[in-house]
PDB file of C-alpha atoms in Angstrom:
ATOM      1  CA  MET A1299     -86.098  42.545  55.015  1.00 61.00           C
ATOM      2  CA  LYS A1300     -83.809  43.370  57.892  1.00 66.00           C
ATOM      3  CA  LYS A1301     -81.819  45.824  55.767  1.00 69.00           C
ATOM      4  CA  VAL A1302     -84.944  47.630  54.800  1.00 61.00           C
ATOM      5  CA  ILE A1303     -86.087  47.947  58.428  1.00 67.00           C
ATOM      6  CA  LEU A1304     -82.632  49.175  59.461  1.00 66.00           C
ATOM      7  CA  LEU A1305     -82.604  51.717  56.677  1.00 64.00           C
ATOM      8  CA  LEU A1306     -86.012  53.054  57.618  1.00 59.00           C
ATOM      9  CA  ALA A1307     -85.002  53.236  61.265  1.00 64.00           C
ATOM     10  CA  ALA A1308     -81.848  55.199  60.402  1.00 64.00           C
ATOM     11  CA  CYS A1309     -83.853  57.586  58.296  1.00 61.00           C
ATOM     12  CA  ALA A1310     -86.329  58.103  61.115  1.00 60.00           C
ATOM     13  CA  PHE A1311     -83.551  58.792  63.634  1.00 57.00           C
ATOM     14  CA  THR A1312     -81.836  61.177  61.286  1.00 58.00           C
ATOM     15  CA  THR A1313     -85.068  63.099  60.819  1.00 57.00           C
ATOM     16  CA  VAL A1314     -85.518  63.347  64.576  1.00 52.00           C
ATOM     17  CA  SER A1315     -81.992  64.570  65.092  1.00 51.00           C
ATOM     18  CA  PHE A1316     -82.379  67.271  62.378  1.00 54.00           C
ATOM     19  CA  ALA A1317     -85.688  68.378  63.933  1.00 52.00           C
ATOM     20  CA  GLN A1318     -83.830  69.294  67.101  1.00 54.00           C
ATOM     21  CA  THR A1319     -81.496  71.859  65.484  1.00 58.00           C
ATOM     22  CA  ALA A1320     -83.654  75.014  65.858  1.00 67.00           C
ATOM     23  CA  PRO A1321     -81.664  77.474  68.031  1.00 70.00           C
ATOM     24  CA  THR A1322     -83.361  79.277  70.878  1.00 75.00           C
ATOM     25  CA  THR A1323     -82.221  82.423  72.648  1.00 78.00           C
ATOM     26  CA  GLU A1324     -82.662  83.124  76.350  1.00 82.00           C
ATOM     27  CA  VAL A1325     -81.956  86.378  78.152  1.00 85.00           C
ATOM     28  CA  LYS A1326     -80.913  85.916  81.801  1.00 87.00           C
ATOM     29  CA  VAL A1327     -80.866  88.843  84.204  1.00 88.00           C
ATOM     30  CA  ARG A1328     -78.139  88.603  86.821  1.00 84.00           C
ATOM     31  CA  ASP A1329     -78.401  89.825  90.424  1.00 87.00           C
ATOM     32  CA  ASN A1330     -76.468  92.970  89.648  1.00 88.00           C
ATOM     33  CA  GLY A1331     -78.861  93.942  86.822  1.00 85.00           C
ATOM     34  CA  THR A1332     -76.757  92.970  83.845  1.00 88.00           C
ATOM     35  CA  LYS A1333     -78.140  90.760  81.124  1.00 88.00           C
ATOM     36  CA  LYS A1334     -76.643  87.614  79.729  1.00 87.00           C
ATOM     37  CA  VAL A1335     -77.824  86.227  76.364  1.00 85.00           C
ATOM     38  CA  VAL A1336     -77.666  82.403  76.130  1.00 80.00           C
ATOM     39  CA  THR A1337     -78.192  80.660  72.822  1.00 77.00           C
ATOM     40  CA  LYS A1338     -79.088  76.992  72.906  1.00 74.00           C
ATOM     41  CA  THR A1339     -79.104  74.769  69.868  1.00 69.00           C
ATOM     42  CA  GLY A1340     -81.766  72.493  71.360  1.00 64.00           C
ATOM     43  CA  LYS A1341     -79.882  69.363  70.367  1.00 67.00           C
ATOM     44  CA  THR A1342     -79.848  66.792  73.124  1.00 70.00           C
ATOM     45  CA  ASN A1343     -77.197  64.180  73.735  1.00 74.00           C
ATOM     46  CA  VAL A1344     -79.503  61.653  72.096  1.00 75.00           C
ATOM     47  CA  GLY A1345     -79.981  63.844  69.035  1.00 73.00           C
ATOM     48  CA  GLN A1346     -76.213  64.296  68.724  1.00 75.00           C
ATOM     49  CA  ALA A1347     -75.656  60.560  69.084  1.00 78.00           C
ATOM     50  CA  LEU A1348     -78.210  59.908  66.342  1.00 78.00           C
ATOM     51  CA  GLU A1349     -76.584  62.433  64.052  1.00 79.00           C
ATOM     52  CA  ASN A1350     -73.187  60.832  64.634  1.00 80.00           C
ATOM     53  CA  THR A1351     -74.709  57.407  63.863  1.00 83.00           C
ATOM     54  CA  ALA A1352     -76.175  58.708  60.639  1.00 80.00           C
ATOM     55  CA  ASP A1353     -72.835  60.196  59.634  1.00 80.00           C
ATOM     56  CA  ALA A1354     -71.066  56.917  60.395  1.00 82.00           C
ATOM     57  CA  ALA A1355     -73.657  55.000  58.327  1.00 83.00           C
ATOM     58  CA  GLY A1356     -73.090  57.399  55.467  1.00 80.00           C
ATOM     59  CA  ASN A1357     -69.326  56.793  55.696  1.00 82.00           C
ATOM     60  CA  VAL A1358     -69.854  53.050  55.599  1.00 84.00           C
ATOM     61  CA  VAL A1359     -72.090  53.326  52.559  1.00 84.00           C
ATOM     62  CA  SER A1360     -69.572  55.542  50.782  1.00 84.00           C
ATOM     63  CA  LYS A1361     -66.747  53.092  51.476  1.00 86.00           C
ATOM     64  CA  ALA A1362     -68.878  50.157  50.272  1.00 88.00           C
ATOM     65  CA  GLY A1363     -69.742  52.003  47.066  1.00 87.00           C
ATOM     66  CA  HIS A1364     -66.073  52.753  46.465  1.00 88.00           C
ATOM     67  CA  ALA A1365     -65.175  49.080  47.010  1.00 89.00           C
ATOM     68  CA  VAL A1366     -67.873  47.964  44.550  1.00 90.00           C
ATOM     69  CA  LYS A1367     -66.750  50.427  41.965  1.00 91.00           C
ATOM     70  CA  HIS A1368     -63.099  49.402  42.392  1.00 91.00           C
ATOM     71  CA  GLY A1369     -63.999  45.693  42.117  1.00 91.00           C
ATOM     72  CA  ALA A1370     -66.025  46.320  38.991  1.00 92.00           C
ATOM     73  CA  LYS A1371     -63.096  48.108  37.376  1.00 91.00           C
ATOM     74  CA  LYS A1372     -60.746  45.207  38.325  1.00 92.00           C
ATOM     75  CA  GLY A1373     -63.248  42.703  36.897  1.00 92.00           C
ATOM     76  CA  THR A1374     -63.627  44.606  33.699  1.00 92.00           C
ATOM     77  CA  LYS A1375     -59.910  44.812  33.256  1.00 90.00           C
ATOM     78  CA  ALA A1376     -59.483  41.104  33.905  1.00 91.00           C
ATOM     79  CA  VAL A1377     -62.174  40.190  31.364  1.00 93.00           C
ATOM     80  CA  LYS A1378     -60.682  42.507  28.816  1.00 92.00           C
ATOM     81  CA  GLY A1379     -57.204  41.069  29.253  1.00 91.00           C
ATOM     82  CA  THR A1380     -58.483  37.452  29.085  1.00 93.00           C
ATOM     83  CA  SER A1381     -60.483  38.132  25.975  1.00 93.00           C
ATOM     84  CA  LEU A1382     -57.464  39.744  24.270  1.00 91.00           C
ATOM     85  CA  LYS A1383     -55.314  36.723  25.148  1.00 92.00           C
ATOM     86  CA  ALA A1384     -57.941  34.364  23.774  1.00 93.00           C
ATOM     87  CA  SER A1385     -58.301  36.403  20.582  1.00 92.00           C
ATOM     88  CA  ARG A1386     -54.549  36.404  20.000  1.00 92.00           C
ATOM     89  CA  LYS A1387     -54.340  32.628  20.601  1.00 91.00           C
ATOM     90  CA  LEU A1388     -57.240  31.980  18.264  1.00 91.00           C
ATOM     91  CA  LYS A1389     -55.637  34.088  15.509  1.00 90.00           C
ATOM     92  CA  LYS A1390     -52.303  32.378  15.999  1.00 89.00           C
ATOM     93  CA  ASP A1391     -53.832  28.875  15.939  1.00 89.00           C
ATOM     94  CA  THR A1392     -55.945  29.748  12.864  1.00 88.00           C
ATOM     95  CA  HIS A1393     -52.852  30.985  11.091  1.00 86.00           C
ATOM     96  CA  LYS A1394     -51.012  27.710  11.949  1.00 84.00           C
ATOM     97  CA  MET A1395     -53.871  25.623  10.676  1.00 85.00           C
ATOM     98  CA  ASP A1396     -53.988  27.629   7.444  1.00 81.00           C
ATOM     99  CA  THR A1397     -50.277  27.164   6.812  1.00 84.00           C
ATOM    100  CA  LYS A1398     -50.509  23.369   7.469  1.00 80.00           C
ATOM    101  CA  SER A1399     -53.443  22.909   5.167  1.00 77.00           C
ATOM    102  CA  GLU A1400     -51.802  24.619   2.200  1.00 68.00           C
TER     103      GLU A1400
END
């Protein structure tokens, strides 16, 4: 239950941080009559922190997925090797029993 709540909270924060990305343009007139165009992204420090947190969470999920995939491959390889060994042993023992019974 905690994981679901944390996931929903992360999604909500990510949505809020993306909502703050609309750029705005301001034109400032200086004392000498020249104009200065200032573009603001609108992202606050909190929005940036939330975006960084979402990126970090994505990295953790990616690493966890890679670890699970790697573990599954190792497990599959171990099972395959063990089954091949058992098969060889069974064939060898069956062959021995056949030669003794003849």
